[in-house]
């Protein structure tokens, strides 16, 4: 029925001689351009990526760690509100202890507060006049929350992006080998996959985190590289499964058989013929895993298993925000929560749009 | 004669991506008289299925637009204007439908008994028990053996033919006045097709219903239809009684359709195609230059296959392994410039023979002698230089070309692998020349496969093989997925190329008429066994083996056969 | 069927061996010298050597692997050393001396078998795991049931209204809801419903199941269901839409089956197959529970225990939990595959 009319060749306008026609990527891009939601999402993602590059190179949010305002400085739009904590800190500059409710039971970072305090003490504070208000408020030490959120975005996106790249690389390589080769090698990789997936995902992450954190050899890589490694080593399995089944499917397709018939080698069939035909799956997986890993990084950092406290991330911000909320200081929570929500929403919608645009049904 | 159904000015459009509109059916009108069979014939994209589905309003609501002045009158109602629940009451009761793919058309998780009983419970006042026993009677009526037991089977436990019988039982359960059959035999083997066609014709007579039979195959139409409607790209080209269509076709398209499909009793040098009929002088069907086929004494043998066998081992149970024999002791010879036809139904092992002898599958035993060398014994490295001499064209034109390569890359790749041509420039010009040879414009070189139709893609696949100048070309169902008019063009091309390059073909197909037409010698296979090998004309005139006779008897004979009263 | 289950159990052996190998490699090599991890800040060489001996890490790798295999085989209720030596249990008091040294320990000393103990609390690991599982399941079983039921019901509704504005709005809300971190939901909900409104206790747990389920558990359960619903709804909707596009749906319509029956009978029955797969994947996770919820609401569950163990580098607890849960996962997977037969008649046990 509908298949019958789908077969009707859509008459493409005759292209001028010697100009290559649009390939499938080009056609997918054209489809994506027609997708308004997709394009807006793409724009948001690009803005965040630019922000990441900007803050990495020090163009923006360079002074995020500067204690520019009074403790818990109000956001500019709430300039009039009273700020008891700031008053108290002013009266007694040494009193940083603000803990109206004892959260140490539920706050996994409780044992680390002392450590933080020590570290902050080490950072030489240049006494500059402290502002009463900051654009989006200040944290306990009077740091600009907006700048922190930008810096936090840098860490979170960096981790999400690179962990996803590594996971896709591992998953695709192993999946391609397993799906294409099959046989003994395939069985071995399947065993490997079964081992990893028979441990619940959360537990696997925590086990890796525990081991990596205590390893003396890996001590030098603590922080961002370690989080990337943990997420990548535990997160490749889904991609492996998908790519493997794609390779099995494509290896039996006639175009691959035809390549074999003309004498194309195994590696040529695997990488030159099949890989471009599954690359769109990789791209969608990449995008999907960036989202997943950003969320995971936030939780790991919150738990103190992620990035160290001196490099801010959305997760560490949320950890601080938890106790701040109780005393009514909601802006750090809002800043981290909202910026993350915007990025992740945009990324998820982009993933959906990508999937639609790359739909291989249209061939 | 009184009309049961009148379709007037039916116009159906589809919304495509990016606000495009595609007009699938362009204002057609036809009638279905009471107690008769009307065939709606056309190639893919003709709009035949869309027309039929719009009668019962089964087109996707989101994308299909039926224009407001269209009418489908059935027993005094315009079905297109009927309220949803009234239409629903008609579907399955007064008008029922059977589809092309019985396997996917039946719900996999319910027993077939449940599915037949469901339609009875919906439209009659039968109790659960009554419906169940009536369903059993229906299973019996459509010829399913042991219906009592089969009632509790799930669809996947039945063969394709039996599944289609279940669909038919379900369709006739409520004694419909109109049965719409949408390519009901296309997915079935030829012997099963024959049985299903007989069943439908039989039921039509017994239940005094009308049948709207949708098909691409005119030969089938001749067997079953009283009236024929020929469609092409959304328009009706001709409508008449079956007798008139077959004996005095008026429209060139009808004429072309009738004669571009090879028949068993003729072998013209070239098959006439639509373009031939559009020329003012037309084609005289009975006056075509005929071609002689058959192996002769002096033929040079290029390929000799001795006792080729292929077994697959499947895991079965804890440690057990089960062997499935796909090909058993196949032996044959292939002469230079001649064609060996390999024919059989699905599961006969014919494709496996092709793949095994060019080592796309590993043979279990046997010899493939090419130039006196046993190809199966060569190392992978030594085999490479023989690879270019045996090539293959696959069935599915949509899957056999890498969608990420341009046609140029597709053609140049084999030349690079086998170091044909001095440099890129020479290879490019060779590729261009081949494109011209297979009838494609130069510009194709820069295009991607998705920009071509099925027939054009098959030409590209052929050109890819030609780059290596093979001695043997294996055509594995290469024309089966194509529309008949396109099929004729590709067959003509293959004939021309054989004449020009003296290539030998191994032509694998389930289609006996096509095999007869193009082959010098024919090898009939059944369940892995070679049943019979003989010269083409010989095998069709004097089949020796029981199975060959059965196979030949199932070929739809078209009009002439059905005019002769059957005993 | 029997043969199938046997074969599956047989196939679990290499997988379990792999899990053990992975854990062994991770914790004995990658994690650094276990003795040093246990010793913590102790730098005395003799003491460290002593710990090393007690842990058996002075032995070659294959011997250590053997010890580990023995522990796994006994379900961590017996260490190889205690089994062979029948000696005094190793006094692992390096970190928190005597904090949990209960009298039962001494009583059992003579029986020969000593369970693997936590490095941090000296508690018996099997006991830790078995006592912590109840609170976790008290939370997670209601979560799984509610989430699946609500997810399926809403998904049917949304799939029925596919393409409409309602459908698109709900999908949009789901995407946005999914992009807010679970952390934010917990922090905000605990603050609003616990601190501010006082509708629920901020945190806590009791020994009474009834009190837990009616008083302490509702907020965590509601949170988990709320957060899990959006992805479940999206996923289940896609399952329904995949089924709606199948040809058997067209056949049902051609038979005159009303659209609602098409959805509730033909489509639902088929969509149950991927839904069951999905539940099967999610099921092992309920044993780990939501460690975030358990941490925030002070629920003495397995997730929190594992997290505490990770923070303290309490390797025996993590190792045992991992092996146990891997076994549970494999058994659940087998059960789910057997259950398939009930849902999908095409499944054959080969």
PDB file of C-alpha atoms in Angstrom, chain C residues 41-273:
ATOM      1  CA  UNK C  41      47.784   5.672  57.446  1.00  0.00           C
ATOM      2  CA  UNK C  42      49.893   3.002  59.133  1.00  0.00           C
ATOM      3  CA  UNK C  43      53.412   3.160  57.799  1.00  0.00           C
ATOM      4  CA  UNK C  44      55.086   0.611  60.032  1.00  0.00           C
ATOM      5  CA  UNK C  45      56.594  -1.974  57.712  1.00  0.00           C
ATOM      6  CA  UNK C  46      56.167  -4.924  60.034  1.00  0.00           C
ATOM      7  CA  UNK C  47      52.558  -4.105  60.657  1.00  0.00           C
ATOM      8  CA  UNK C  48      51.894  -3.867  56.945  1.00  0.00           C
ATOM      9  CA  UNK C  49      53.691  -7.147  56.365  1.00  0.00           C
ATOM     10  CA  UNK C  50      51.514  -8.680  59.043  1.00  0.00           C
ATOM     11  CA  UNK C  51      48.326  -7.409  57.415  1.00  0.00           C
ATOM     12  CA  UNK C  52      49.573  -8.677  54.093  1.00  0.00           C
ATOM     13  CA  UNK C  53      49.985 -12.130  55.537  1.00  0.00           C
ATOM     14  CA  UNK C  54      46.564 -12.063  57.137  1.00  0.00           C
ATOM     15  CA  UNK C  55      44.955 -11.064  53.858  1.00  0.00           C
ATOM     16  CA  UNK C  56      46.940 -13.639  51.962  1.00  0.00           C
ATOM     17  CA  UNK C  57      48.229 -11.104  49.463  1.00  0.00           C
ATOM     18  CA  UNK C  58      51.784 -12.321  50.030  1.00  0.00           C
ATOM     19  CA  UNK C  59      50.786 -15.397  48.035  1.00  0.00           C
ATOM     20  CA  UNK C  60      51.010 -15.711  44.226  1.00  0.00           C
ATOM     21  CA  UNK C  61      48.073 -14.363  42.246  1.00  0.00           C
ATOM     22  CA  UNK C  62      46.556 -17.754  41.425  1.00  0.00           C
ATOM     23  CA  UNK C  63      46.532 -18.712  45.098  1.00  0.00           C
ATOM     24  CA  UNK C  64      44.799 -15.467  45.964  1.00  0.00           C
ATOM     25  CA  UNK C  65      42.297 -16.131  43.203  1.00  0.00           C
ATOM     26  CA  UNK C  66      41.753 -19.535  44.763  1.00  0.00           C
ATOM     27  CA  UNK C  67      41.048 -17.920  48.140  1.00  0.00           C
ATOM     28  CA  UNK C  68      38.572 -15.632  46.486  1.00  0.00           C
ATOM     29  CA  UNK C  69      36.892 -18.510  44.659  1.00  0.00           C
ATOM     30  CA  UNK C  70      36.548 -20.343  47.954  1.00  0.00           C
ATOM     31  CA  UNK C  71      34.919 -17.328  49.534  1.00  0.00           C
ATOM     32  CA  UNK C  72      32.515 -17.017  46.653  1.00  0.00           C
ATOM     33  CA  UNK C  73      31.682 -20.718  46.804  1.00  0.00           C
ATOM     34  CA  UNK C  74      30.780 -20.449  50.471  1.00  0.00           C
ATOM     35  CA  UNK C  75      28.864 -17.260  49.925  1.00  0.00           C
ATOM     36  CA  UNK C  76      31.499 -15.319  51.864  1.00  0.00           C
ATOM     37  CA  UNK C  77      30.569 -17.190  55.029  1.00  0.00           C
ATOM     38  CA  UNK C  78      33.933 -18.850  55.241  1.00  0.00           C
ATOM     39  CA  UNK C  79      37.438 -17.679  54.473  1.00  0.00           C
ATOM     40  CA  UNK C  80      40.013 -20.134  53.267  1.00  0.00           C
ATOM     41  CA  UNK C  81      42.359 -19.258  56.106  1.00  0.00           C
ATOM     42  CA  UNK C  82      39.831 -19.892  58.815  1.00  0.00           C
ATOM     43  CA  UNK C  83      38.814 -23.095  57.095  1.00  0.00           C
ATOM     44  CA  UNK C  84      42.316 -24.503  56.892  1.00  0.00           C
ATOM     45  CA  UNK C  85      43.945 -23.025  59.987  1.00  0.00           C
ATOM     46  CA  UNK C  86      41.011 -23.258  62.336  1.00  0.00           C
ATOM     47  CA  UNK C  87      42.949 -20.501  63.960  1.00  0.00           C
ATOM     48  CA  UNK C  88      41.933 -17.292  65.610  1.00  0.00           C
ATOM     49  CA  UNK C  89      40.177 -14.972  63.217  1.00  0.00           C
ATOM     50  CA  UNK C  90      42.460 -12.273  61.879  1.00  0.00           C
ATOM     51  CA  UNK C  91      42.170  -9.194  63.967  1.00  0.00           C
ATOM     52  CA  UNK C  92      41.472  -6.572  61.407  1.00  0.00           C
ATOM     53  CA  UNK C  93      41.413  -3.721  63.792  1.00  0.00           C
ATOM     54  CA  UNK C  94      43.550  -1.415  61.770  1.00  0.00           C
ATOM     55  CA  UNK C  95      40.941   1.175  61.005  1.00  0.00           C
ATOM     56  CA  UNK C  96      38.231   1.186  63.558  1.00  0.00           C
ATOM     57  CA  UNK C  97      39.395  -1.032  66.341  1.00  0.00           C
ATOM     58  CA  UNK C  98      36.714  -3.068  67.988  1.00  0.00           C
ATOM     59  CA  UNK C  99      33.886  -0.890  66.837  1.00  0.00           C
ATOM     60  CA  UNK C 100      31.656  -3.813  65.980  1.00  0.00           C
ATOM     61  CA  UNK C 101      33.413  -6.717  67.561  1.00  0.00           C
ATOM     62  CA  UNK C 102      30.433  -8.554  68.903  1.00  0.00           C
ATOM     63  CA  UNK C 103      30.570 -11.428  71.313  1.00  0.00           C
ATOM     64  CA  UNK C 104      29.291 -13.821  68.676  1.00  0.00           C
ATOM     65  CA  UNK C 105      32.597 -13.491  66.885  1.00  0.00           C
ATOM     66  CA  UNK C 106      34.462 -15.155  69.696  1.00  0.00           C
ATOM     67  CA  UNK C 107      31.875 -17.853  70.074  1.00  0.00           C
ATOM     68  CA  UNK C 108      32.217 -18.775  66.457  1.00  0.00           C
ATOM     69  CA  UNK C 109      35.990 -18.683  66.479  1.00  0.00           C
ATOM     70  CA  UNK C 110      36.282 -22.308  67.387  1.00  0.00           C
ATOM     71  CA  UNK C 111      33.872 -23.602  64.787  1.00  0.00           C
ATOM     72  CA  UNK C 112      36.609 -23.131  62.208  1.00  0.00           C
ATOM     73  CA  UNK C 113      34.746 -21.114  59.640  1.00  0.00           C
ATOM     74  CA  UNK C 114      34.997 -17.379  59.791  1.00  0.00           C
ATOM     75  CA  UNK C 115      32.932 -15.217  57.518  1.00  0.00           C
ATOM     76  CA  UNK C 116      34.565 -12.494  55.498  1.00  0.00           C
ATOM     77  CA  UNK C 117      34.504  -9.321  57.516  1.00  0.00           C
ATOM     78  CA  UNK C 118      34.215  -5.671  56.715  1.00  0.00           C
ATOM     79  CA  UNK C 119      37.508  -3.836  57.014  1.00  0.00           C
ATOM     80  CA  UNK C 120      35.808  -0.858  58.456  1.00  0.00           C
ATOM     81  CA  UNK C 121      33.416  -2.280  61.033  1.00  0.00           C
ATOM     82  CA  UNK C 122      34.608  -5.875  61.338  1.00  0.00           C
ATOM     83  CA  UNK C 123      31.016  -6.925  60.797  1.00  0.00           C
ATOM     84  CA  UNK C 124      30.404 -10.169  58.922  1.00  0.00           C
ATOM     85  CA  UNK C 125      29.841  -9.324  55.285  1.00  0.00           C
ATOM     86  CA  UNK C 126      27.031 -11.833  54.554  1.00  0.00           C
ATOM     87  CA  UNK C 127      25.202 -10.439  57.553  1.00  0.00           C
ATOM     88  CA  UNK C 128      25.637  -6.875  56.369  1.00  0.00           C
ATOM     89  CA  UNK C 129      24.208  -7.729  53.001  1.00  0.00           C
ATOM     90  CA  UNK C 130      21.256  -9.763  54.241  1.00  0.00           C
ATOM     91  CA  UNK C 131      20.192  -7.189  56.815  1.00  0.00           C
ATOM     92  CA  UNK C 132      20.476  -4.266  54.403  1.00  0.00           C
ATOM     93  CA  UNK C 133      18.428  -5.856  51.639  1.00  0.00           C
ATOM     94  CA  UNK C 134      15.057  -5.558  53.396  1.00  0.00           C
ATOM     95  CA  UNK C 135      14.866  -1.744  53.526  1.00  0.00           C
ATOM     96  CA  UNK C 136      16.047  -1.570  49.922  1.00  0.00           C
ATOM     97  CA  UNK C 137      13.342  -3.937  48.731  1.00  0.00           C
ATOM     98  CA  UNK C 138      10.735  -2.167  50.894  1.00  0.00           C
ATOM     99  CA  UNK C 139      11.381   0.902  48.760  1.00  0.00           C
ATOM    100  CA  UNK C 140      12.152  -0.616  45.390  1.00  0.00           C
ATOM    101  CA  UNK C 141       9.449  -3.247  44.950  1.00  0.00           C
ATOM    102  CA  UNK C 142       6.599  -0.711  45.276  1.00  0.00           C
ATOM    103  CA  UNK C 143       8.581   1.612  43.003  1.00  0.00           C
ATOM    104  CA  UNK C 144       8.938  -1.021  40.294  1.00  0.00           C
ATOM    105  CA  UNK C 145       5.275  -2.017  40.458  1.00  0.00           C
ATOM    106  CA  UNK C 146       3.923   1.535  40.485  1.00  0.00           C
ATOM    107  CA  UNK C 147       6.285   2.713  37.787  1.00  0.00           C
ATOM    108  CA  UNK C 148       5.430  -0.148  35.439  1.00  0.00           C
ATOM    109  CA  UNK C 149       1.675   0.123  35.985  1.00  0.00           C
ATOM    110  CA  UNK C 150       1.538   3.887  35.649  1.00  0.00           C
ATOM    111  CA  UNK C 151       3.992   3.816  32.751  1.00  0.00           C
ATOM    112  CA  UNK C 152       1.984   1.260  30.778  1.00  0.00           C
ATOM    113  CA  UNK C 153      -1.379   2.907  31.442  1.00  0.00           C
ATOM    114  CA  UNK C 154      -0.167   6.373  30.521  1.00  0.00           C
ATOM    115  CA  UNK C 155       1.733   5.063  27.515  1.00  0.00           C
ATOM    116  CA  UNK C 156      -1.378   3.392  26.120  1.00  0.00           C
ATOM    117  CA  UNK C 157      -3.223   6.666  26.493  1.00  0.00           C
ATOM    118  CA  UNK C 158      -0.494   8.685  24.844  1.00  0.00           C
ATOM    119  CA  UNK C 159      -0.028   6.162  22.045  1.00  0.00           C
ATOM    120  CA  UNK C 160      -3.772   6.187  21.433  1.00  0.00           C
ATOM    121  CA  UNK C 161      -3.623   9.963  21.061  1.00  0.00           C
ATOM    122  CA  UNK C 162      -0.452   9.821  18.981  1.00  0.00           C
ATOM    123  CA  UNK C 163       0.290  12.846  16.874  1.00  0.00           C
ATOM    124  CA  UNK C 164      -2.148  15.084  18.730  1.00  0.00           C
ATOM    125  CA  UNK C 165      -1.190  18.177  20.659  1.00  0.00           C
ATOM    126  CA  UNK C 166      -1.685  16.324  23.965  1.00  0.00           C
ATOM    127  CA  UNK C 167       0.754  13.657  22.869  1.00  0.00           C
ATOM    128  CA  UNK C 168       3.377  16.172  21.834  1.00  0.00           C
ATOM    129  CA  UNK C 169       2.950  18.225  24.991  1.00  0.00           C
ATOM    130  CA  UNK C 170       3.332  15.177  27.228  1.00  0.00           C
ATOM    131  CA  UNK C 171       6.425  14.048  25.345  1.00  0.00           C
ATOM    132  CA  UNK C 172       7.877  17.534  25.661  1.00  0.00           C
ATOM    133  CA  UNK C 173       7.233  17.599  29.394  1.00  0.00           C
ATOM    134  CA  UNK C 174       8.855  14.182  29.699  1.00  0.00           C
ATOM    135  CA  UNK C 175      11.993  15.332  27.918  1.00  0.00           C
ATOM    136  CA  UNK C 176      12.306  18.384  30.125  1.00  0.00           C
ATOM    137  CA  UNK C 177      11.501  16.405  33.273  1.00  0.00           C
ATOM    138  CA  UNK C 178      14.164  13.867  32.390  1.00  0.00           C
ATOM    139  CA  UNK C 179      16.791  16.533  32.001  1.00  0.00           C
ATOM    140  CA  UNK C 180      16.612  17.736  35.587  1.00  0.00           C
ATOM    141  CA  UNK C 181      19.022  15.848  37.773  1.00  0.00           C
ATOM    142  CA  UNK C 182      17.592  13.318  40.213  1.00  0.00           C
ATOM    143  CA  UNK C 183      19.611  15.180  42.832  1.00  0.00           C
ATOM    144  CA  UNK C 184      17.668  18.353  42.297  1.00  0.00           C
ATOM    145  CA  UNK C 185      14.366  16.528  42.658  1.00  0.00           C
ATOM    146  CA  UNK C 186      15.443  14.935  45.911  1.00  0.00           C
ATOM    147  CA  UNK C 187      16.925  18.107  47.378  1.00  0.00           C
ATOM    148  CA  UNK C 188      13.887  20.183  46.508  1.00  0.00           C
ATOM    149  CA  UNK C 189      11.302  17.573  47.483  1.00  0.00           C
ATOM    150  CA  UNK C 190      12.964  16.855  50.792  1.00  0.00           C
ATOM    151  CA  UNK C 191      13.130  20.566  51.498  1.00  0.00           C
ATOM    152  CA  UNK C 192       9.553  21.337  50.529  1.00  0.00           C
ATOM    153  CA  UNK C 193       7.671  18.261  51.731  1.00  0.00           C
ATOM    154  CA  UNK C 194       9.948  17.454  54.624  1.00  0.00           C
ATOM    155  CA  UNK C 195      11.359  20.672  56.040  1.00  0.00           C
ATOM    156  CA  UNK C 196       8.814  23.236  54.946  1.00  0.00           C
ATOM    157  CA  UNK C 197       5.436  21.546  54.793  1.00  0.00           C
ATOM    158  CA  UNK C 198       6.245  18.728  57.168  1.00  0.00           C
ATOM    159  CA  UNK C 199       3.979  16.292  55.304  1.00  0.00           C
ATOM    160  CA  UNK C 200       6.593  13.585  55.449  1.00  0.00           C
ATOM    161  CA  UNK C 201       9.446  12.846  57.818  1.00  0.00           C
ATOM    162  CA  UNK C 202      12.673  14.387  56.574  1.00  0.00           C
ATOM    163  CA  UNK C 203      14.498  11.130  57.039  1.00  0.00           C
ATOM    164  CA  UNK C 204      14.619   8.012  59.111  1.00  0.00           C
ATOM    165  CA  UNK C 205      13.752   4.347  59.320  1.00  0.00           C
ATOM    166  CA  UNK C 206      12.386   1.966  61.919  1.00  0.00           C
ATOM    167  CA  UNK C 207      12.297  -1.742  62.633  1.00  0.00           C
ATOM    168  CA  UNK C 208       8.607  -2.041  61.916  1.00  0.00           C
ATOM    169  CA  UNK C 209       7.772  -2.804  58.314  1.00  0.00           C
ATOM    170  CA  UNK C 210       4.340  -1.248  58.702  1.00  0.00           C
ATOM    171  CA  UNK C 211       5.703   1.994  60.056  1.00  0.00           C
ATOM    172  CA  UNK C 212       8.330   2.106  57.333  1.00  0.00           C
ATOM    173  CA  UNK C 213       5.912   1.548  54.484  1.00  0.00           C
ATOM    174  CA  UNK C 214       3.327   4.008  55.792  1.00  0.00           C
ATOM    175  CA  UNK C 215       5.508   6.654  57.372  1.00  0.00           C
ATOM    176  CA  UNK C 216       9.098   6.702  56.112  1.00  0.00           C
ATOM    177  CA  UNK C 217       8.839   5.143  52.658  1.00  0.00           C
ATOM    178  CA  UNK C 218       6.094   7.151  50.887  1.00  0.00           C
ATOM    179  CA  UNK C 219       8.189  10.207  50.002  1.00  0.00           C
ATOM    180  CA  UNK C 220      11.172   8.250  48.662  1.00  0.00           C
ATOM    181  CA  UNK C 221       8.854   5.928  46.752  1.00  0.00           C
ATOM    182  CA  UNK C 222       6.869   8.812  45.293  1.00  0.00           C
ATOM    183  CA  UNK C 223      10.091  10.537  44.258  1.00  0.00           C
ATOM    184  CA  UNK C 224      11.514   7.462  42.570  1.00  0.00           C
ATOM    185  CA  UNK C 225       8.253   6.775  40.745  1.00  0.00           C
ATOM    186  CA  UNK C 226       7.940  10.393  39.673  1.00  0.00           C
ATOM    187  CA  UNK C 227      11.477  10.504  38.323  1.00  0.00           C
ATOM    188  CA  UNK C 228      11.277   7.074  36.703  1.00  0.00           C
ATOM    189  CA  UNK C 229       7.950   7.722  35.036  1.00  0.00           C
ATOM    190  CA  UNK C 230       9.114  10.083  32.296  1.00  0.00           C
ATOM    191  CA  UNK C 231      11.684   7.733  30.741  1.00  0.00           C
ATOM    192  CA  UNK C 232       9.348   4.754  31.209  1.00  0.00           C
ATOM    193  CA  UNK C 233       6.507   6.581  29.499  1.00  0.00           C
ATOM    194  CA  UNK C 234       8.684   7.583  26.570  1.00  0.00           C
ATOM    195  CA  UNK C 235      10.023   4.073  26.166  1.00  0.00           C
ATOM    196  CA  UNK C 236       6.694   2.297  26.474  1.00  0.00           C
ATOM    197  CA  UNK C 237       5.086   4.740  24.084  1.00  0.00           C
ATOM    198  CA  UNK C 238       7.724   3.878  21.500  1.00  0.00           C
ATOM    199  CA  UNK C 239       6.977   0.173  22.037  1.00  0.00           C
ATOM    200  CA  UNK C 240       3.294   0.788  21.392  1.00  0.00           C
ATOM    201  CA  UNK C 241       3.977   2.891  18.319  1.00  0.00           C
ATOM    202  CA  UNK C 242       6.278   0.188  16.916  1.00  0.00           C
ATOM    203  CA  UNK C 243       3.476  -2.314  17.287  1.00  0.00           C
ATOM    204  CA  UNK C 244       0.811  -0.027  15.830  1.00  0.00           C
ATOM    205  CA  UNK C 245       2.782   0.120  12.594  1.00  0.00           C
ATOM    206  CA  UNK C 246       2.697  -3.649  12.196  1.00  0.00           C
ATOM    207  CA  UNK C 247       0.549  -5.254   9.545  1.00  0.00           C
ATOM    208  CA  UNK C 248      -1.478  -7.359  11.950  1.00  0.00           C
ATOM    209  CA  UNK C 249      -2.992  -4.113  13.240  1.00  0.00           C
ATOM    210  CA  UNK C 250      -4.225  -3.375   9.738  1.00  0.00           C
ATOM    211  CA  UNK C 251      -5.710  -6.879   9.599  1.00  0.00           C
ATOM    212  CA  UNK C 252      -7.509  -6.288  12.892  1.00  0.00           C
ATOM    213  CA  UNK C 253      -8.959  -3.062  11.519  1.00  0.00           C
ATOM    214  CA  UNK C 254      -9.931  -4.836   8.309  1.00  0.00           C
ATOM    215  CA  UNK C 255     -11.827  -7.333  10.452  1.00  0.00           C
ATOM    216  CA  UNK C 256     -13.809  -4.475  11.968  1.00  0.00           C
ATOM    217  CA  UNK C 257     -12.196  -4.554  15.399  1.00  0.00           C
ATOM    218  CA  UNK C 258     -12.934  -1.263  17.205  1.00  0.00           C
ATOM    219  CA  UNK C 259      -9.910   0.996  17.645  1.00  0.00           C
ATOM    220  CA  UNK C 260      -9.968   0.670  21.436  1.00  0.00           C
ATOM    221  CA  UNK C 261      -9.935  -3.121  21.235  1.00  0.00           C
ATOM    222  CA  UNK C 262      -7.120  -2.956  18.698  1.00  0.00           C
ATOM    223  CA  UNK C 263      -5.134  -1.046  21.286  1.00  0.00           C
ATOM    224  CA  UNK C 264      -6.080  -2.930  24.428  1.00  0.00           C
ATOM    225  CA  UNK C 265      -6.034  -6.432  22.963  1.00  0.00           C
ATOM    226  CA  UNK C 266      -3.898  -6.746  19.863  1.00  0.00           C
ATOM    227  CA  UNK C 267      -1.307  -4.053  20.455  1.00  0.00           C
ATOM    228  CA  UNK C 268      -0.997  -4.331  24.232  1.00  0.00           C
ATOM    229  CA  UNK C 269      -0.492  -8.070  24.102  1.00  0.00           C
ATOM    230  CA  UNK C 270       2.374  -7.693  21.646  1.00  0.00           C
ATOM    231  CA  UNK C 271       3.906  -4.665  23.352  1.00  0.00           C
ATOM    232  CA  UNK C 272       4.098  -6.691  26.575  1.00  0.00           C
ATOM    233  CA  UNK C 273       7.058  -8.521  25.052  1.00  0.00           C
TER     234      UNK C 273
END
